[in-house]
PDB file of C-alpha atoms in Angstrom:
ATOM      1  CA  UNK M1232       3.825   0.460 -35.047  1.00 54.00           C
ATOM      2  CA  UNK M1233       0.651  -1.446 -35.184  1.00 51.00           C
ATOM      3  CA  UNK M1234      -2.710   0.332 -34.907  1.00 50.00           C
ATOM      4  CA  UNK M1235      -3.796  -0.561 -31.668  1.00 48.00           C
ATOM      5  CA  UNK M1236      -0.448   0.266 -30.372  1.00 45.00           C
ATOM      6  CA  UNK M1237      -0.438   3.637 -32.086  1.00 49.00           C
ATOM      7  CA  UNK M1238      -3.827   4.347 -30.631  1.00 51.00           C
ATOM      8  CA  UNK M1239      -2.380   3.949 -26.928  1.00 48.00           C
ATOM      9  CA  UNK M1240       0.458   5.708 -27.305  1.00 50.00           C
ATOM     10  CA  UNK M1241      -2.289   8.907 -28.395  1.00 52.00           C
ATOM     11  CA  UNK M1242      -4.345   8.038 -25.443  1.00 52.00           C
ATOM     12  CA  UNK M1243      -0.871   7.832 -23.242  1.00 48.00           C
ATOM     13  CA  UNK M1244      -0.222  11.969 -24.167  1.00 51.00           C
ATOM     14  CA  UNK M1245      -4.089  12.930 -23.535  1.00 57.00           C
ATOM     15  CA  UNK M1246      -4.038  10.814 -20.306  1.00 56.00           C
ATOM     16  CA  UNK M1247      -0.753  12.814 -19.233  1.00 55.00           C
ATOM     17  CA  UNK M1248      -1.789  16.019 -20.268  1.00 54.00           C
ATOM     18  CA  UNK M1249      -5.803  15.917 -18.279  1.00 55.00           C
ATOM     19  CA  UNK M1250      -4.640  12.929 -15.878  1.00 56.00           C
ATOM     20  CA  UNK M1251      -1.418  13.460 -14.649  1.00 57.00           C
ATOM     21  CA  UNK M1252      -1.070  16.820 -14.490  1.00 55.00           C
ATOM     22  CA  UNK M1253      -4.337  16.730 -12.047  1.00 51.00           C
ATOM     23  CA  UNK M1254      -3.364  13.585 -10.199  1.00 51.00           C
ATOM     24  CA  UNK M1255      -0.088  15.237  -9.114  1.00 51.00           C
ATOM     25  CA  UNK M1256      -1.254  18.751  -8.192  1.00 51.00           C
ATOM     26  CA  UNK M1257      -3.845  17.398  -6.155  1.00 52.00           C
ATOM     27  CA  UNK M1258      -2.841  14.861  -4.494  1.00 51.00           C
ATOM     28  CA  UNK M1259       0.150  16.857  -3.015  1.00 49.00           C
ATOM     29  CA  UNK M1260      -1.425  20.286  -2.066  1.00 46.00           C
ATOM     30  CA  UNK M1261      -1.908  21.298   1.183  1.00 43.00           C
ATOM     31  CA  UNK M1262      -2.096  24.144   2.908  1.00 39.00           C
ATOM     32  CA  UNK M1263      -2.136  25.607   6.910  1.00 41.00           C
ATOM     33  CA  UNK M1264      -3.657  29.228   8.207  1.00 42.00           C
ATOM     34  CA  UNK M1265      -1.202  31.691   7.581  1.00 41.00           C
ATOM     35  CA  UNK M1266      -1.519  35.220   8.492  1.00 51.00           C
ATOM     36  CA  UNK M1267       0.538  36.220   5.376  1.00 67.00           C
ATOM     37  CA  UNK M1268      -0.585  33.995   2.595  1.00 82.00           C
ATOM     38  CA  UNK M1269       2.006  34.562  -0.337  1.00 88.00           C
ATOM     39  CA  UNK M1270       3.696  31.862  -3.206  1.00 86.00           C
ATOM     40  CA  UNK M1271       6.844  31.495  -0.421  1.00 87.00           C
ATOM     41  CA  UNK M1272       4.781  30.443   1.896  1.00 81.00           C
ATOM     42  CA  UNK M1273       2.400  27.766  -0.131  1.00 78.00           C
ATOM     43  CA  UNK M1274       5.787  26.326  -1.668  1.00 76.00           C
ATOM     44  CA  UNK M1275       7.084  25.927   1.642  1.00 77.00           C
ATOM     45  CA  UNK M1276       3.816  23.985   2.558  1.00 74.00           C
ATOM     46  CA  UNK M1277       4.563  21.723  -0.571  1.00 70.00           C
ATOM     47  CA  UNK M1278       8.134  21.029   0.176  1.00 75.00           C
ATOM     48  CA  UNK M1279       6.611  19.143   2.884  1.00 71.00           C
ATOM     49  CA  UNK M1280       4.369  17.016   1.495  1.00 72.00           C
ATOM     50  CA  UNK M1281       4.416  13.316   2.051  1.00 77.00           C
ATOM     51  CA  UNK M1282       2.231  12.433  -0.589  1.00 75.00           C
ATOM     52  CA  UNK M1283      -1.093  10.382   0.071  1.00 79.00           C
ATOM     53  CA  UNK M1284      -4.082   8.390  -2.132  1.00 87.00           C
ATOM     54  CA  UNK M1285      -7.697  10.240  -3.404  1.00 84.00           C
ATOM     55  CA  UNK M1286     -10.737   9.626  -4.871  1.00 93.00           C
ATOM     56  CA  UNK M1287     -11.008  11.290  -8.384  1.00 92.00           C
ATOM     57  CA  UNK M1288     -14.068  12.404 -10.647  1.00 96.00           C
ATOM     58  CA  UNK M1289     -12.676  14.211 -14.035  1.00 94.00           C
ATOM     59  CA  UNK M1290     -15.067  15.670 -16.402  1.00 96.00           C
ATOM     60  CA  UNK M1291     -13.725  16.527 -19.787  1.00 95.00           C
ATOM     61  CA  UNK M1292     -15.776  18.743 -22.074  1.00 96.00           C
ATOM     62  CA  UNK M1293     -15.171  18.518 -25.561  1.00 95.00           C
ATOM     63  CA  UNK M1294     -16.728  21.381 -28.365  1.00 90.00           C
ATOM     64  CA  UNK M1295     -17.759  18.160 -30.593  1.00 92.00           C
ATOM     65  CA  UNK M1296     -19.798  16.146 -27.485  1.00 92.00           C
ATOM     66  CA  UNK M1297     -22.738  17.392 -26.425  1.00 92.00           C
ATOM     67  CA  UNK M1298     -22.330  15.911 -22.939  1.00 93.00           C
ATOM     68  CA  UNK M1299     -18.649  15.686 -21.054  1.00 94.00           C
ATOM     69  CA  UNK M1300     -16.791  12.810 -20.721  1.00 95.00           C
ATOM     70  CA  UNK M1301     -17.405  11.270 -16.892  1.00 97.00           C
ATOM     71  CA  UNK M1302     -14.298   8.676 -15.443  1.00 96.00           C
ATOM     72  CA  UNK M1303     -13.670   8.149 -11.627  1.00 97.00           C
ATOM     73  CA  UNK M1304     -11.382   5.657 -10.096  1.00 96.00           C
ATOM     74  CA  UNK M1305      -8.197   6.455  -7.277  1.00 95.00           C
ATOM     75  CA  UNK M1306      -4.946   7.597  -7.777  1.00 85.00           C
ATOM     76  CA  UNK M1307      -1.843   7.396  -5.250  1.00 84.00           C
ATOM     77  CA  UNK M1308       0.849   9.878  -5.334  1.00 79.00           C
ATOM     78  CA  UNK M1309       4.302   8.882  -3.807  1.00 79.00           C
ATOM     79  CA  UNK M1310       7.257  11.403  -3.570  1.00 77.00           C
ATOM     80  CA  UNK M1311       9.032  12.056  -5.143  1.00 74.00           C
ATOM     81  CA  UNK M1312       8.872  10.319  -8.230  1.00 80.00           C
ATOM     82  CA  UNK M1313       5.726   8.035  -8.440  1.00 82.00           C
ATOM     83  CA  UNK M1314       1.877   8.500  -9.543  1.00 83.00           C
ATOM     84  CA  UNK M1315      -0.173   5.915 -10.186  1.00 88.00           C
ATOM     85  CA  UNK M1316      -3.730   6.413 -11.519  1.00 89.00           C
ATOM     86  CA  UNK M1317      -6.524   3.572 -11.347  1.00 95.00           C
ATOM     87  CA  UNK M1318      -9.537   4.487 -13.731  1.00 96.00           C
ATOM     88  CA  UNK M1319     -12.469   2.457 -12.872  1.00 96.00           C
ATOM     89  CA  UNK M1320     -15.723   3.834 -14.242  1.00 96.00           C
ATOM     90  CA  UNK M1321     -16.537   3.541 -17.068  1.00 95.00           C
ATOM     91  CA  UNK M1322     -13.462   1.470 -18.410  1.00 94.00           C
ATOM     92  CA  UNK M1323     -10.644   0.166 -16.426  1.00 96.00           C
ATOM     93  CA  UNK M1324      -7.320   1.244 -17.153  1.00 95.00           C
ATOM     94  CA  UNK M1325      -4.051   2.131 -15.241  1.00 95.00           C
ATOM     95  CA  UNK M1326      -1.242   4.804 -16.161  1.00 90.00           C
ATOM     96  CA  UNK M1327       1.571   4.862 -13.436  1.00 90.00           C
ATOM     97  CA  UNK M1328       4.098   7.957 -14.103  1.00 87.00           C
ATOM     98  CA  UNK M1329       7.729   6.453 -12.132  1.00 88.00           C
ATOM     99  CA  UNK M1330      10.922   8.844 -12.540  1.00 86.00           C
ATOM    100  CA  UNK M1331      11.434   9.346 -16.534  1.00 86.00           C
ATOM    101  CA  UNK M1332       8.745   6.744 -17.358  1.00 91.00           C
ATOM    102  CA  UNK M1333       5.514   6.590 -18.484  1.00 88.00           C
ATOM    103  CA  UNK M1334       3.321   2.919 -18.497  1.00 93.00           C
ATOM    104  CA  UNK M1335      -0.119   2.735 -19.756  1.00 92.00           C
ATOM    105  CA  UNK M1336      -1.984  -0.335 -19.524  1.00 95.00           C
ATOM    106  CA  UNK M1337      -5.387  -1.079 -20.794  1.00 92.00           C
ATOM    107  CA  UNK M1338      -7.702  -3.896 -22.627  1.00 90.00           C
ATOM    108  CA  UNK M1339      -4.706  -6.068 -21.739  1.00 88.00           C
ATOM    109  CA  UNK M1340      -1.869  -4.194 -23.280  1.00 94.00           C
ATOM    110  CA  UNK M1341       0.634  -2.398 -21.815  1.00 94.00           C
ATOM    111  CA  UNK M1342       2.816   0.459 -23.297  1.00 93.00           C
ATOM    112  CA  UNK M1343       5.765   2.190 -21.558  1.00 93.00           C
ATOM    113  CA  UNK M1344       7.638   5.474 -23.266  1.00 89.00           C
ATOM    114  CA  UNK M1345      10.296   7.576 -21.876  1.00 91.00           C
ATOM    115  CA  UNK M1346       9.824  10.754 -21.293  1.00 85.00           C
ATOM    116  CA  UNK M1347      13.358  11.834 -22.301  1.00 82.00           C
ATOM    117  CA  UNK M1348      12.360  11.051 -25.746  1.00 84.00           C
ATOM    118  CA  UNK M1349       9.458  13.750 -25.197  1.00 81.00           C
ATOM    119  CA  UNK M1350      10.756  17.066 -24.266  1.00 71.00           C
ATOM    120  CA  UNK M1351       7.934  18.989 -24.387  1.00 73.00           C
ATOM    121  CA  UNK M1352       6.177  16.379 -22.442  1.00 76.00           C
ATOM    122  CA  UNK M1353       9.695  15.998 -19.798  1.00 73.00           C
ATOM    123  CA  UNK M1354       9.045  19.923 -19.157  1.00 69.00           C
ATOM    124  CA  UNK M1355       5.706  19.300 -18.708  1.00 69.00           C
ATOM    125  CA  UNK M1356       6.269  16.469 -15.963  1.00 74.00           C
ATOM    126  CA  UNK M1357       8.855  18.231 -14.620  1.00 68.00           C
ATOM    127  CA  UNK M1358       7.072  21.166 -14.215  1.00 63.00           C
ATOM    128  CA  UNK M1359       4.636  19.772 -11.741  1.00 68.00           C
ATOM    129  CA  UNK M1360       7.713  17.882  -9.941  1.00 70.00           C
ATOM    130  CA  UNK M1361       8.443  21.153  -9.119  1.00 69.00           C
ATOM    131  CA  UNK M1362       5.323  22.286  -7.773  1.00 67.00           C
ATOM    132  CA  UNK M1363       5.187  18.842  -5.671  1.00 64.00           C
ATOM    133  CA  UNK M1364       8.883  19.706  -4.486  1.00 68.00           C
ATOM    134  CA  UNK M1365       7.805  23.547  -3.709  1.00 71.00           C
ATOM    135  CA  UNK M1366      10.699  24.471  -5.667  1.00 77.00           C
ATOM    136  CA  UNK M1367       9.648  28.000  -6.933  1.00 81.00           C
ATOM    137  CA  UNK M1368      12.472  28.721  -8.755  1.00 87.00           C
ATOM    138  CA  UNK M1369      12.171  25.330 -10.851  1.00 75.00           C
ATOM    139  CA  UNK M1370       8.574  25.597 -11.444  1.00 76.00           C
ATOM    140  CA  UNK M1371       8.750  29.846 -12.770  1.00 85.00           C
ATOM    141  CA  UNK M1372      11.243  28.556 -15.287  1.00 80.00           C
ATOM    142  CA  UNK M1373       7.786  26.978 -17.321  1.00 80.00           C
ATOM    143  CA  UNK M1374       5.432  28.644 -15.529  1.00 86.00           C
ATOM    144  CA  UNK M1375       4.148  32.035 -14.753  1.00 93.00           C
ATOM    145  CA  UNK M1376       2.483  32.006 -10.920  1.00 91.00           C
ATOM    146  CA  UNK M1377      -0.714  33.534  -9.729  1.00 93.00           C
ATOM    147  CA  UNK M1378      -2.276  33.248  -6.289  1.00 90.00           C
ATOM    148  CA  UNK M1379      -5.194  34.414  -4.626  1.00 87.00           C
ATOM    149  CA  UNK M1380      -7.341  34.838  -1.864  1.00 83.00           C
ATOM    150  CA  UNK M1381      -6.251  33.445   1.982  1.00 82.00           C
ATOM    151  CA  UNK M1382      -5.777  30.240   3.372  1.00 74.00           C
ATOM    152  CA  UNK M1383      -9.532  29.665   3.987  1.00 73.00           C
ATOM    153  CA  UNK M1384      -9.948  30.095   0.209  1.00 79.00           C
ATOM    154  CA  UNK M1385      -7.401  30.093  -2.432  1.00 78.00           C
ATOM    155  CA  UNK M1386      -6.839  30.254  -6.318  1.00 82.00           C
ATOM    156  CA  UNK M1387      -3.304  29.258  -7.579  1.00 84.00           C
ATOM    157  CA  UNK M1388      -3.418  29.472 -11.321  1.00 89.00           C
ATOM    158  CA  UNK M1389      -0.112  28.476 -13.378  1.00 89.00           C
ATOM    159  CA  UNK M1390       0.318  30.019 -16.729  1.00 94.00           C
ATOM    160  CA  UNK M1391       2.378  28.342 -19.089  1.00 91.00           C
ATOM    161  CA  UNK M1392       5.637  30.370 -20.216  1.00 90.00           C
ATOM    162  CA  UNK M1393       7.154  27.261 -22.108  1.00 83.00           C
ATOM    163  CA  UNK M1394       6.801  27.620 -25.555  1.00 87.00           C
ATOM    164  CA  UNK M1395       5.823  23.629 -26.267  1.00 83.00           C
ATOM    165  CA  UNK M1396       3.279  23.878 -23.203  1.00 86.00           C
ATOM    166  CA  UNK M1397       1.830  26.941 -24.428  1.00 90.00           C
ATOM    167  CA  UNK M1398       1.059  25.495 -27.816  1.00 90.00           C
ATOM    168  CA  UNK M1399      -1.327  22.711 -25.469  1.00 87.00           C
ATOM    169  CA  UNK M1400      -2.211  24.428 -22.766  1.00 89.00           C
ATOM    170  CA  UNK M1401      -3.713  27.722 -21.495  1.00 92.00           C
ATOM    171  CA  UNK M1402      -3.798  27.147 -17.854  1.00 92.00           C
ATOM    172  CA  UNK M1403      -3.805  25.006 -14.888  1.00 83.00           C
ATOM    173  CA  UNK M1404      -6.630  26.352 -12.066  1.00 83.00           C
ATOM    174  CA  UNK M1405      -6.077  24.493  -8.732  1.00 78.00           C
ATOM    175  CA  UNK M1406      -8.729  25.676  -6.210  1.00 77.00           C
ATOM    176  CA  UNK M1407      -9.180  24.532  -2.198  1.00 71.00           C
ATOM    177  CA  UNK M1408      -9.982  25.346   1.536  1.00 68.00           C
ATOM    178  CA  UNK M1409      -7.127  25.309   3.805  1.00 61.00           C
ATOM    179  CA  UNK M1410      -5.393  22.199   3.842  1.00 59.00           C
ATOM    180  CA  UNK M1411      -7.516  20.778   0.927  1.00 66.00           C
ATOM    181  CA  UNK M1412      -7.643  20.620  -2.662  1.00 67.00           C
ATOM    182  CA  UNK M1413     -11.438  20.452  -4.054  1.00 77.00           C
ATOM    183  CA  UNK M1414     -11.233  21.521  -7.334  1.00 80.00           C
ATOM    184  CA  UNK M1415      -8.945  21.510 -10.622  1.00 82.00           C
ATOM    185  CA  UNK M1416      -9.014  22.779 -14.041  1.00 88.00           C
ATOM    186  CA  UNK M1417      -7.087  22.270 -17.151  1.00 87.00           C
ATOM    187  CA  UNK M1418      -7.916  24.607 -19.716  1.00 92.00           C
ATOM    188  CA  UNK M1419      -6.659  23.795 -23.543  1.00 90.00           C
ATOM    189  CA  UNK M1420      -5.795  25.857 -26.167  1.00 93.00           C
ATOM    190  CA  UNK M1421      -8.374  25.061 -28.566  1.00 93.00           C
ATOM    191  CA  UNK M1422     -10.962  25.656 -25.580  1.00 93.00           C
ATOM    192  CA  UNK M1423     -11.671  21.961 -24.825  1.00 94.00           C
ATOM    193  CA  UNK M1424     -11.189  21.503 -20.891  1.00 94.00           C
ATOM    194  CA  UNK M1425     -11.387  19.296 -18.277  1.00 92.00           C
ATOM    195  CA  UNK M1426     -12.621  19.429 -14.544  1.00 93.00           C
ATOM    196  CA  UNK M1427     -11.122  17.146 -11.856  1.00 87.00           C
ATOM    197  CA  UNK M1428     -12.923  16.524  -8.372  1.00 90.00           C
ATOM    198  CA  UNK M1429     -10.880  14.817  -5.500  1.00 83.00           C
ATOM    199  CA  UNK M1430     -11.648  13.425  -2.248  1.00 87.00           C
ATOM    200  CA  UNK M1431      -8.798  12.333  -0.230  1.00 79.00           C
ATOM    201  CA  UNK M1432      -8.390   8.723   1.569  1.00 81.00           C
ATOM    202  CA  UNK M1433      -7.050   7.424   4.237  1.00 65.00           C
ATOM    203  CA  UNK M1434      -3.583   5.989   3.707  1.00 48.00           C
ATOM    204  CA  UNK M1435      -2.802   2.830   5.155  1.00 45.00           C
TER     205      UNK M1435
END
């Protein structure tokens, strides 16, 4: 494999561990007033889900940067395979997730993998599938689930049980208002982590 080739293919994993993971969970999550507010309940809400297109900012801070890493652009979410995220700002690139496979394309060249050949990264995808699909039983088979607070303001935090995710990752904090996702963290192992805002969009 050729340098510049081997260099996208790293930036393909990092992009799918802070992009798609985010893109996915938010673009998918919402939420009506419920009297009893439980995990049932919120994966029911999912199950329904039709998709839609947001807005992103993502902040990533690093221990060896002084300042985080700023990138904004739109991603589009269709169930129940497909995510495509546009960066922008401050370099344009594309990475569309569709079934099994993974495409990356940026300063003109284009890189697809599939996932199969990844397992840790197929459970990781998969994972979130299941959150998307509000299939509770799927997702607790990688993930341990914690929920708080109502409606009006909840925490859902997902705590990897998957050995190869739990070498990454420490946690997944999705945080919202109702029928809206605001706020998402991804925290690493080695303590790096990364902050995504969204803003939904009309769809056409």
């Amino acid at each position: 494999m050729n340098k510049p080739f081997a260099s996208l293919r790293s930036h393909v994993w990092s992009s799918l561990g802070r992009g798609i993971g985010f893109a996915l969970l938010g673009l998918s999550m919402s939420f009506g007033a419920h009297a009893a507010y439980g995990i049932d309940q919120l994966m029911s809400d999912l199950a329904g889900q039709k998709g839609g297109k947001a807005r992103f900012v993502e902040k990533r801070h690093v221990a060896v940067l002084d300042k985080p890493v700023v990138s904004s652009g739109e991603m589009l979410y269709t169930p129940p395979h497909r995510l495509e995220k546009r960066t922008l700002l401050p370099k344009a690139e594309t990475l569309v997730l569709d079934k099994d496979t993974l495409t990356m394309e940026r300063d003109k060249r284009k890189l697809s993998i599939n996932l199969n050949s990844r397992p840790e990264a197929q459970a990781f995808v998969d994972s979130i599938r299941s959150t998307l699909a509000g299939n509770r039983r799927s997702l607790e088979q990688n993930y341990t689930l914690q929920l708080q607070g109502e409606s009006a303001q909840w925490v859902l935090t997902l705590v990897p049980s998957e050995s190869a995710i739990a070498a990454l990752l420490q946690r997944i904090t999705v945080s919202g208002s109702r029928s809206q996702v605001r706020h998402i963290e991804y925290l690493q192992v080695d303590g790096d982590r990364s902050e995504i805002s969204i803003e939904p969009l009309d769809t056409p």
